Short mmCIF file of C-alpha atoms in Angstrom, two decimals:
data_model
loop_
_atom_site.label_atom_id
_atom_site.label_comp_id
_atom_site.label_asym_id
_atom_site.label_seq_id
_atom_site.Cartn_x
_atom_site.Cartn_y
_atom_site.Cartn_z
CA UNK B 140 0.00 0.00 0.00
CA UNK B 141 3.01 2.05 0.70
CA UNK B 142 4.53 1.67 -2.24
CA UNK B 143 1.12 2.36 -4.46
CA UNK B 144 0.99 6.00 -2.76
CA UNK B 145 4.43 6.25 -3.23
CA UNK B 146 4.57 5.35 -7.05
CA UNK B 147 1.19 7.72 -7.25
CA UNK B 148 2.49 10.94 -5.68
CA UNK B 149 5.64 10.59 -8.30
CA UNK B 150 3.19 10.61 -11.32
CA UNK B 151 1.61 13.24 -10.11
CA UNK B 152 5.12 15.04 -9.48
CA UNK B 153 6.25 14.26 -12.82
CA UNK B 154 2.95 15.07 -14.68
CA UNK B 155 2.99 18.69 -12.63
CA UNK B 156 6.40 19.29 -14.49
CA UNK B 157 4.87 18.15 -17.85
CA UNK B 158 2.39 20.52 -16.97
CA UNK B 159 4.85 23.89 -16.52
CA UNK B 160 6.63 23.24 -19.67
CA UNK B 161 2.87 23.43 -21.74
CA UNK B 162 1.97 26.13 -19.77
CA UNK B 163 5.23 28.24 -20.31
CA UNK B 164 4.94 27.20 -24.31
CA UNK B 165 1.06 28.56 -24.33
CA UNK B 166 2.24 31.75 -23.29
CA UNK B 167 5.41 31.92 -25.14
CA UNK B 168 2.77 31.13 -28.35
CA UNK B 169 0.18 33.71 -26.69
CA UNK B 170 2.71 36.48 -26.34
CA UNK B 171 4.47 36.07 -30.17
CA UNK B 172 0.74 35.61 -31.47
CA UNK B 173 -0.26 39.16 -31.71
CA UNK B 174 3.28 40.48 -32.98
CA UNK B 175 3.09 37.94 -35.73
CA UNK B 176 -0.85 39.15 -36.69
CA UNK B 177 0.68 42.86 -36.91
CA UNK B 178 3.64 41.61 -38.75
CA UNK B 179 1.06 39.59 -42.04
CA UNK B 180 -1.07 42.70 -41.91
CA UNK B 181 1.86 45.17 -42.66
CA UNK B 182 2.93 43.17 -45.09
CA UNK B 183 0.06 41.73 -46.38
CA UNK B 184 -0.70 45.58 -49.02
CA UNK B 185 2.98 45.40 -50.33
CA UNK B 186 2.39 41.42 -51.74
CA UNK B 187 -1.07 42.06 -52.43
CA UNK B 188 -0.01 45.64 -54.47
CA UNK B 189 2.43 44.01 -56.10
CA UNK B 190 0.45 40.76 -57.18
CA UNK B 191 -1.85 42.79 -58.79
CA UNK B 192 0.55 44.79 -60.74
CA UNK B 193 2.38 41.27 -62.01
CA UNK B 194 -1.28 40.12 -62.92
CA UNK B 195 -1.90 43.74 -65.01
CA UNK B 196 1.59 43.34 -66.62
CA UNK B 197 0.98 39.34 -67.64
CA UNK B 198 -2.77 40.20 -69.45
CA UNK B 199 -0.59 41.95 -71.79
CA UNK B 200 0.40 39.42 -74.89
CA UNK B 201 3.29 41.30 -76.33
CA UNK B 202 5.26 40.35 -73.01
CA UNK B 203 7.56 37.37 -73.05
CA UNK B 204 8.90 36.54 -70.07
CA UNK B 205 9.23 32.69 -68.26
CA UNK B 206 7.09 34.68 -65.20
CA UNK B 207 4.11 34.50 -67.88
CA UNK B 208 5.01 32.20 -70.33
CA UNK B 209 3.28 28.80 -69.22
CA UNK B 210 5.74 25.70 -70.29
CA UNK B 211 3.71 23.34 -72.57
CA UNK B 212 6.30 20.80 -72.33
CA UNK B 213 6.48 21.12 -68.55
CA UNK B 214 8.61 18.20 -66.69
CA UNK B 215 9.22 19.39 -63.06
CA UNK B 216 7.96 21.48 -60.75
CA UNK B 217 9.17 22.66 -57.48
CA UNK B 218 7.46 22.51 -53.83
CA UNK B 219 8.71 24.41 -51.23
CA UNK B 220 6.88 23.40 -48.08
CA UNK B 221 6.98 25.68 -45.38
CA UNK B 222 7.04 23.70 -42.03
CA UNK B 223 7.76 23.96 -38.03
CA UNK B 224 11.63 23.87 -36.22
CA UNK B 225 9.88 22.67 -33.19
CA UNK B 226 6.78 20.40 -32.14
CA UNK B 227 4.36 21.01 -29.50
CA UNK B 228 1.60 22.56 -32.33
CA UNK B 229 -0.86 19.85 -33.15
CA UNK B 230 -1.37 18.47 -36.42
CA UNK B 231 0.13 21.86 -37.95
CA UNK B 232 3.49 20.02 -39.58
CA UNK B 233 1.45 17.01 -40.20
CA UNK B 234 -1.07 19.05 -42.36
CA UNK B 235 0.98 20.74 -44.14
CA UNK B 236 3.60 17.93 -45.14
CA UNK B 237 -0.55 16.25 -45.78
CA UNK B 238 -1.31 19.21 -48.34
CA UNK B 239 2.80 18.53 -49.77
CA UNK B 240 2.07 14.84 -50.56
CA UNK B 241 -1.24 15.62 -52.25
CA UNK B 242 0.30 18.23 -54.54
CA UNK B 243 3.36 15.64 -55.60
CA UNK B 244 0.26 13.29 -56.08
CA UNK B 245 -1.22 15.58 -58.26
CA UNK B 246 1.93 16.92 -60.46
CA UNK B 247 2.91 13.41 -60.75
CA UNK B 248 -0.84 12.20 -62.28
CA UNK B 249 0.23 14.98 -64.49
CA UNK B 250 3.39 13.41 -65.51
CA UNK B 251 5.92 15.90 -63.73
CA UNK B 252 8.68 15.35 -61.42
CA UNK B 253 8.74 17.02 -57.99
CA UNK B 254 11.59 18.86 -56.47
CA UNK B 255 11.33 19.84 -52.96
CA UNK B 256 12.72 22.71 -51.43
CA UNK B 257 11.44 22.65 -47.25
CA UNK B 258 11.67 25.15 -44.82
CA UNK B 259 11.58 23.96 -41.09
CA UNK B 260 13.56 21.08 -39.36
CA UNK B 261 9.96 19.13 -38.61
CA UNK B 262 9.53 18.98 -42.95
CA UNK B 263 13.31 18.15 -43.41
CA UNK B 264 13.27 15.56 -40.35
CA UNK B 265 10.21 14.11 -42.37
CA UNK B 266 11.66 13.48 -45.82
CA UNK B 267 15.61 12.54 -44.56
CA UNK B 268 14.03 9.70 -42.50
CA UNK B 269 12.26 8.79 -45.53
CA UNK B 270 15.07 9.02 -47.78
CA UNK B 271 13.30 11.57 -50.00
CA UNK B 272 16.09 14.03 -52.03
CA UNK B 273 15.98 17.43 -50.98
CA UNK B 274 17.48 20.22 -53.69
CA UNK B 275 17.50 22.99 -50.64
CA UNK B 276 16.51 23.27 -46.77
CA UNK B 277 16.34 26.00 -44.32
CA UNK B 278 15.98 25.55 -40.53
CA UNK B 279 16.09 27.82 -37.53
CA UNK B 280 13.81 30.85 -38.27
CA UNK B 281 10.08 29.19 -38.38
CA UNK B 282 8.73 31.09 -35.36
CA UNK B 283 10.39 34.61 -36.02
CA UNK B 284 11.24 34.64 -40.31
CA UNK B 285 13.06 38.15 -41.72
CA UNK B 286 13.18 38.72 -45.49
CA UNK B 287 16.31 37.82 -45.44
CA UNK B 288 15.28 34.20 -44.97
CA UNK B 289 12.64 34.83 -47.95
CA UNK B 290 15.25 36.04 -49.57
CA UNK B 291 17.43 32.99 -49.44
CA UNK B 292 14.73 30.91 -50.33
CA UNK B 293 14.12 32.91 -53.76
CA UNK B 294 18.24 32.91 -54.36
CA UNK B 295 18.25 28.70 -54.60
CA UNK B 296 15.10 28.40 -56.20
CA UNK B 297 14.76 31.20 -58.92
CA UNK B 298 17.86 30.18 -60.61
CA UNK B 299 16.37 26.87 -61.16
CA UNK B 300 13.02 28.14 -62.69
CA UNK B 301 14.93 30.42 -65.27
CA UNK B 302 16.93 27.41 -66.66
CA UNK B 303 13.92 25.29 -67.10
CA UNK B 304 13.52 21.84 -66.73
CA UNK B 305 15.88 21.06 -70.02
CA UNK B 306 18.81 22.83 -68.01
CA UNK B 307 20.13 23.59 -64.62
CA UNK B 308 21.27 26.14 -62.36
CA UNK B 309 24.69 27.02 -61.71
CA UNK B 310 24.80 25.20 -58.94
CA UNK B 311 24.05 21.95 -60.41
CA UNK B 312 20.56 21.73 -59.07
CA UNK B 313 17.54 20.20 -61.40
CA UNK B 314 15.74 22.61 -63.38
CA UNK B 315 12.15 23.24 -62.85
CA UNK B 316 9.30 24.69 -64.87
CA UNK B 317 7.07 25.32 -62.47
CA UNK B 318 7.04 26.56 -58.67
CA UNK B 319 4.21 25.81 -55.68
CA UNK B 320 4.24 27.16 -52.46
CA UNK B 321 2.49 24.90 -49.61
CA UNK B 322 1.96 26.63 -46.26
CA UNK B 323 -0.47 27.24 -43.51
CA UNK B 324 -2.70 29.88 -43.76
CA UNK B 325 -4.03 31.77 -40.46
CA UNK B 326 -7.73 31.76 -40.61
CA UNK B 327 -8.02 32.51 -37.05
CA UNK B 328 -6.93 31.85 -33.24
CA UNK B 329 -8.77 28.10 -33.37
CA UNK B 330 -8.18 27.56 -37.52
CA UNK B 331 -5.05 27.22 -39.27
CA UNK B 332 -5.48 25.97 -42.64
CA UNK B 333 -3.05 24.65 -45.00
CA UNK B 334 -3.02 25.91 -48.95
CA UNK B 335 -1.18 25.55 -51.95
CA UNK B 336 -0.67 27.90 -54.26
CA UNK B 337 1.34 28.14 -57.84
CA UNK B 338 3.36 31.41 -58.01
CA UNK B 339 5.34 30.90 -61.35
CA UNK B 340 4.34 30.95 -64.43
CA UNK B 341 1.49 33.29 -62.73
CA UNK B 342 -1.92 31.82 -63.78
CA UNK B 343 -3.72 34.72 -65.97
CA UNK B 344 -7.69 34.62 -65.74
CA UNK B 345 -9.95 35.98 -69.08
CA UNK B 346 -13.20 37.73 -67.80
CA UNK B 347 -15.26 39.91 -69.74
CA UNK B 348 -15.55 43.18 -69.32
CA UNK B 349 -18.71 44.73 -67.94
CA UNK B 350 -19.73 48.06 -66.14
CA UNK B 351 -18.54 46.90 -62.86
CA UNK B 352 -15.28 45.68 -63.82
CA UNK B 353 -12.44 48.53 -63.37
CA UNK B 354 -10.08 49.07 -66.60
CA UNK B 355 -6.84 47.44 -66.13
CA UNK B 356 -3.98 50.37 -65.79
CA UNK B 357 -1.43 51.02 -68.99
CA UNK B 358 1.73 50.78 -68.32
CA UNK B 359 4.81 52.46 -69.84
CA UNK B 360 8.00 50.73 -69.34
CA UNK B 361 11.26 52.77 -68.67
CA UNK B 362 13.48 50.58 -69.22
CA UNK B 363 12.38 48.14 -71.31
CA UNK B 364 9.77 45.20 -69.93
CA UNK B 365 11.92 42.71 -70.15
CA UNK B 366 14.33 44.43 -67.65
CA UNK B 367 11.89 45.52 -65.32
CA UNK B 368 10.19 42.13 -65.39
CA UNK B 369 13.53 41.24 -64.62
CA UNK B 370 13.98 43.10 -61.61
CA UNK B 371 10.36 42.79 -60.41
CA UNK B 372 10.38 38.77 -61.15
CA UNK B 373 12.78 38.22 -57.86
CA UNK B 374 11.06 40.99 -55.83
CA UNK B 375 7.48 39.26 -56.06
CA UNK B 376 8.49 35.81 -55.31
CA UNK B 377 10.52 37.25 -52.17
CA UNK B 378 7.57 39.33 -51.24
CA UNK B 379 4.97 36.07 -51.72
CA UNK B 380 7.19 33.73 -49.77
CA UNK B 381 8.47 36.44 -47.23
CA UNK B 382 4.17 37.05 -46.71
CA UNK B 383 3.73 33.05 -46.37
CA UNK B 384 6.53 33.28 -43.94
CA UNK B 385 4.54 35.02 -41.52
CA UNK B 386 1.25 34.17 -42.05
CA UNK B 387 2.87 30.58 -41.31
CA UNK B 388 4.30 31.79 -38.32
CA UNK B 389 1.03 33.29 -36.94
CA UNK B 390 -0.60 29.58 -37.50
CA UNK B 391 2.66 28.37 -35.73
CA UNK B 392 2.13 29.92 -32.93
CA UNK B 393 -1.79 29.45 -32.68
CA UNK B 394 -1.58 26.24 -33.57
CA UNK B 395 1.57 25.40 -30.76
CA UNK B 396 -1.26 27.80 -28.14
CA UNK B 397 -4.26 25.51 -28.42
CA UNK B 398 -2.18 22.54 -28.29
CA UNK B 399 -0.19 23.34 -25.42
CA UNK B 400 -3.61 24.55 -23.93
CA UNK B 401 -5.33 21.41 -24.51
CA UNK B 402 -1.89 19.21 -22.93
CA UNK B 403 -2.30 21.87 -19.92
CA UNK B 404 -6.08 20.91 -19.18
CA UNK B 405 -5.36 17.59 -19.75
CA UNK B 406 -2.47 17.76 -17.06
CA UNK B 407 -4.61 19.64 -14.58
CA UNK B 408 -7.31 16.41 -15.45
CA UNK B 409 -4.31 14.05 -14.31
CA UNK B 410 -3.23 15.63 -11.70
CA UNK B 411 -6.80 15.33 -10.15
CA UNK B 412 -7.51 11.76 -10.61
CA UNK B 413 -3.81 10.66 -9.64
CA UNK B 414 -4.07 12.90 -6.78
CA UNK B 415 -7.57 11.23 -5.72
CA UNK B 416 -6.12 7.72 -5.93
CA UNK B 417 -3.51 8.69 -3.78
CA UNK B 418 -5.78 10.12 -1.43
CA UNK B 419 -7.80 7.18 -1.76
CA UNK B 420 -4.65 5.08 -1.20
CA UNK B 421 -3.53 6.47 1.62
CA UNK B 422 -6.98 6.34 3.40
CA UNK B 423 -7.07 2.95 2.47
CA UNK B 424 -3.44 2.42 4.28
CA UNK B 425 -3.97 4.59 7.78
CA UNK B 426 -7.22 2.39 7.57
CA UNK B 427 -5.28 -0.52 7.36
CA UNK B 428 -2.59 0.32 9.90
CA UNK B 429 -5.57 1.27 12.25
CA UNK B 430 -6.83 -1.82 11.99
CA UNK B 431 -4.05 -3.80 12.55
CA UNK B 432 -3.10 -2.00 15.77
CA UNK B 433 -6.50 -2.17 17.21
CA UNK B 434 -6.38 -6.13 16.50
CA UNK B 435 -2.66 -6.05 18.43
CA UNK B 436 -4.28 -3.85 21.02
CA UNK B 437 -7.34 -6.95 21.20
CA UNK B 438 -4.87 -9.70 20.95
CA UNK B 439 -3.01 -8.10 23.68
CA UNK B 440 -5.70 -8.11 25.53
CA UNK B 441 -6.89 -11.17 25.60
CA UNK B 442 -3.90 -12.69 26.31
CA UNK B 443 -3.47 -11.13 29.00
CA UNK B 444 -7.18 -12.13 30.46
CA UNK B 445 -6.18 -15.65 29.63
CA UNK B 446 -3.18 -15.39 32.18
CA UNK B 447 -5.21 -14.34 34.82
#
């Protein structure tokens, strides 16, 4: 009996320091929620701005550029998969590596070859222990990313998506016609939802004009198009993936709050029904002990009646 209260009280010990590391994590993820919400809504005009100037520029058809051109004879396409450094966040990796899969699925019932490019130690963990090739990873940054790390991210991969999937870039990676962007999307404090989207060639939509759509702006180039495309071909992917960046670091942290949350009121659940059997146990014992000296104290007793 002993032992049983014993063996109790040190789950409950070792569930209560379960229980402070969740709790610190939930408001670690509470505090960097709200910086990361301010951070996708600053940013969020610039990519959007700049998407729709890309879009204006690509309904033109005397433009030739590979950011417009789609690739009839497309062979590969690249993924890069944004992902977690650290665990803790409910099925957030586990979607999104889900939402990966299916697009490799898909590209591949297309007949094209996938080359993956994944951001976060969780995606890269995923694929190495799988023995899946990997043309680039990037670890380190998940919870706080800079444009610098978007950056980085547009320097291996653009090079590849200029060459095409008949060359390769100059540092020997595989060259690919096409490039997706898989990454959770923060929908709000309880939903995270992951999405994939293509951001080269840029898909152009044909509507027809009525009274309620807006003419599309004319544009002048100075310098040429093909220059400024150019120059603005880098800027846009670094502003989309520098934008997914953060909105995947907002469902990062929401995702690593609710979880934690949920391990928190489960520990506090624990706690109570370990700390009830104890209770319980040790009743039971002091019961038991009670008992067994009252019977000495009778035995005792009688004994000594029967020696007088």
């Amino acid at each position: 009996m002993a032992a049983q209260v014993r063996v109790l009280r040190q789950r409950v010990k070792s569930v209560k320091s379960t229980q402070k590391i969740t709790k610190a994590q939930e408001m670690i993820a509470t505090s960097r929620i709200a910086k990361a919400q301010a951070k996708v809504a600053a940013a969020a005009p610039y990519s959007r701005q700049i998407t729709q100037v890309l879009s204006s520029l690509a309904s033109a058809s005397t433009l030739d550029h590979p950011l417009l051109n789609e690739r009839d004879d497309a062979k590969r396409a690249g993924i890069l998969l944004i992902t977690a450094d650290r665990g803790l966040c409910g099925g957030y990796n586990a979607m999104a590596i889900k939402a990966a899969e299916e697009l490799a699925a898909l590209l591949r019932s297309q007949g094209k070859e996938s080359v993956l490019y994944v951001i976060g130690r969780k995606g890269v963990g995923y694929y190495t222990f799988r023995n899946r090739p990997l043309a680039a990873t990037w670890t380190g940054f998940s919870e706080r990313p800079t444009y610098a790390h978007a950056e980085a991210a547009t320097e291996a991969i653009l090079p590849s998506f200029l060459a095409g999937s008949a060359g390769q870039s100059s540092d020997g990676q595989p060259g690919i016609d096409e490039i997706h962007l898989v990454s959770t999307h923060f929908v709000s404090m309880i939903t995270q939802r992951p999405q994939a989207r293509r951001m080269a060639p840029m898909e152009i939509e044909y509507v027809e004009r009525d009274e309620a759509t807006p003419l599309l702006p004319a544009y002048e180039f100075e310098p040429s198009s093909d220059q400024l495309l150019d120059e603005m071909l880098p800027k846009y992917l670094k502003t989309r993936i520098y934008a997914a960046l953060l909105d995947a670091a907002a469902s990062e942290s929401a995702a690593r709050r609710a979880a934690c949350k949920a391990a928190t009121d489960n520990a506090n659940d624990i706690i109570r029904n370990l700390s009830r059997q104890a209770n319980q146990a040790r009743q039971a014992q002091i019961t038991q002990e009670l008992t067994e000296i009252v019977g000495g104290a009778d035995a005792l007793a009688a004994l000594g009646n029967e020696e007088d």
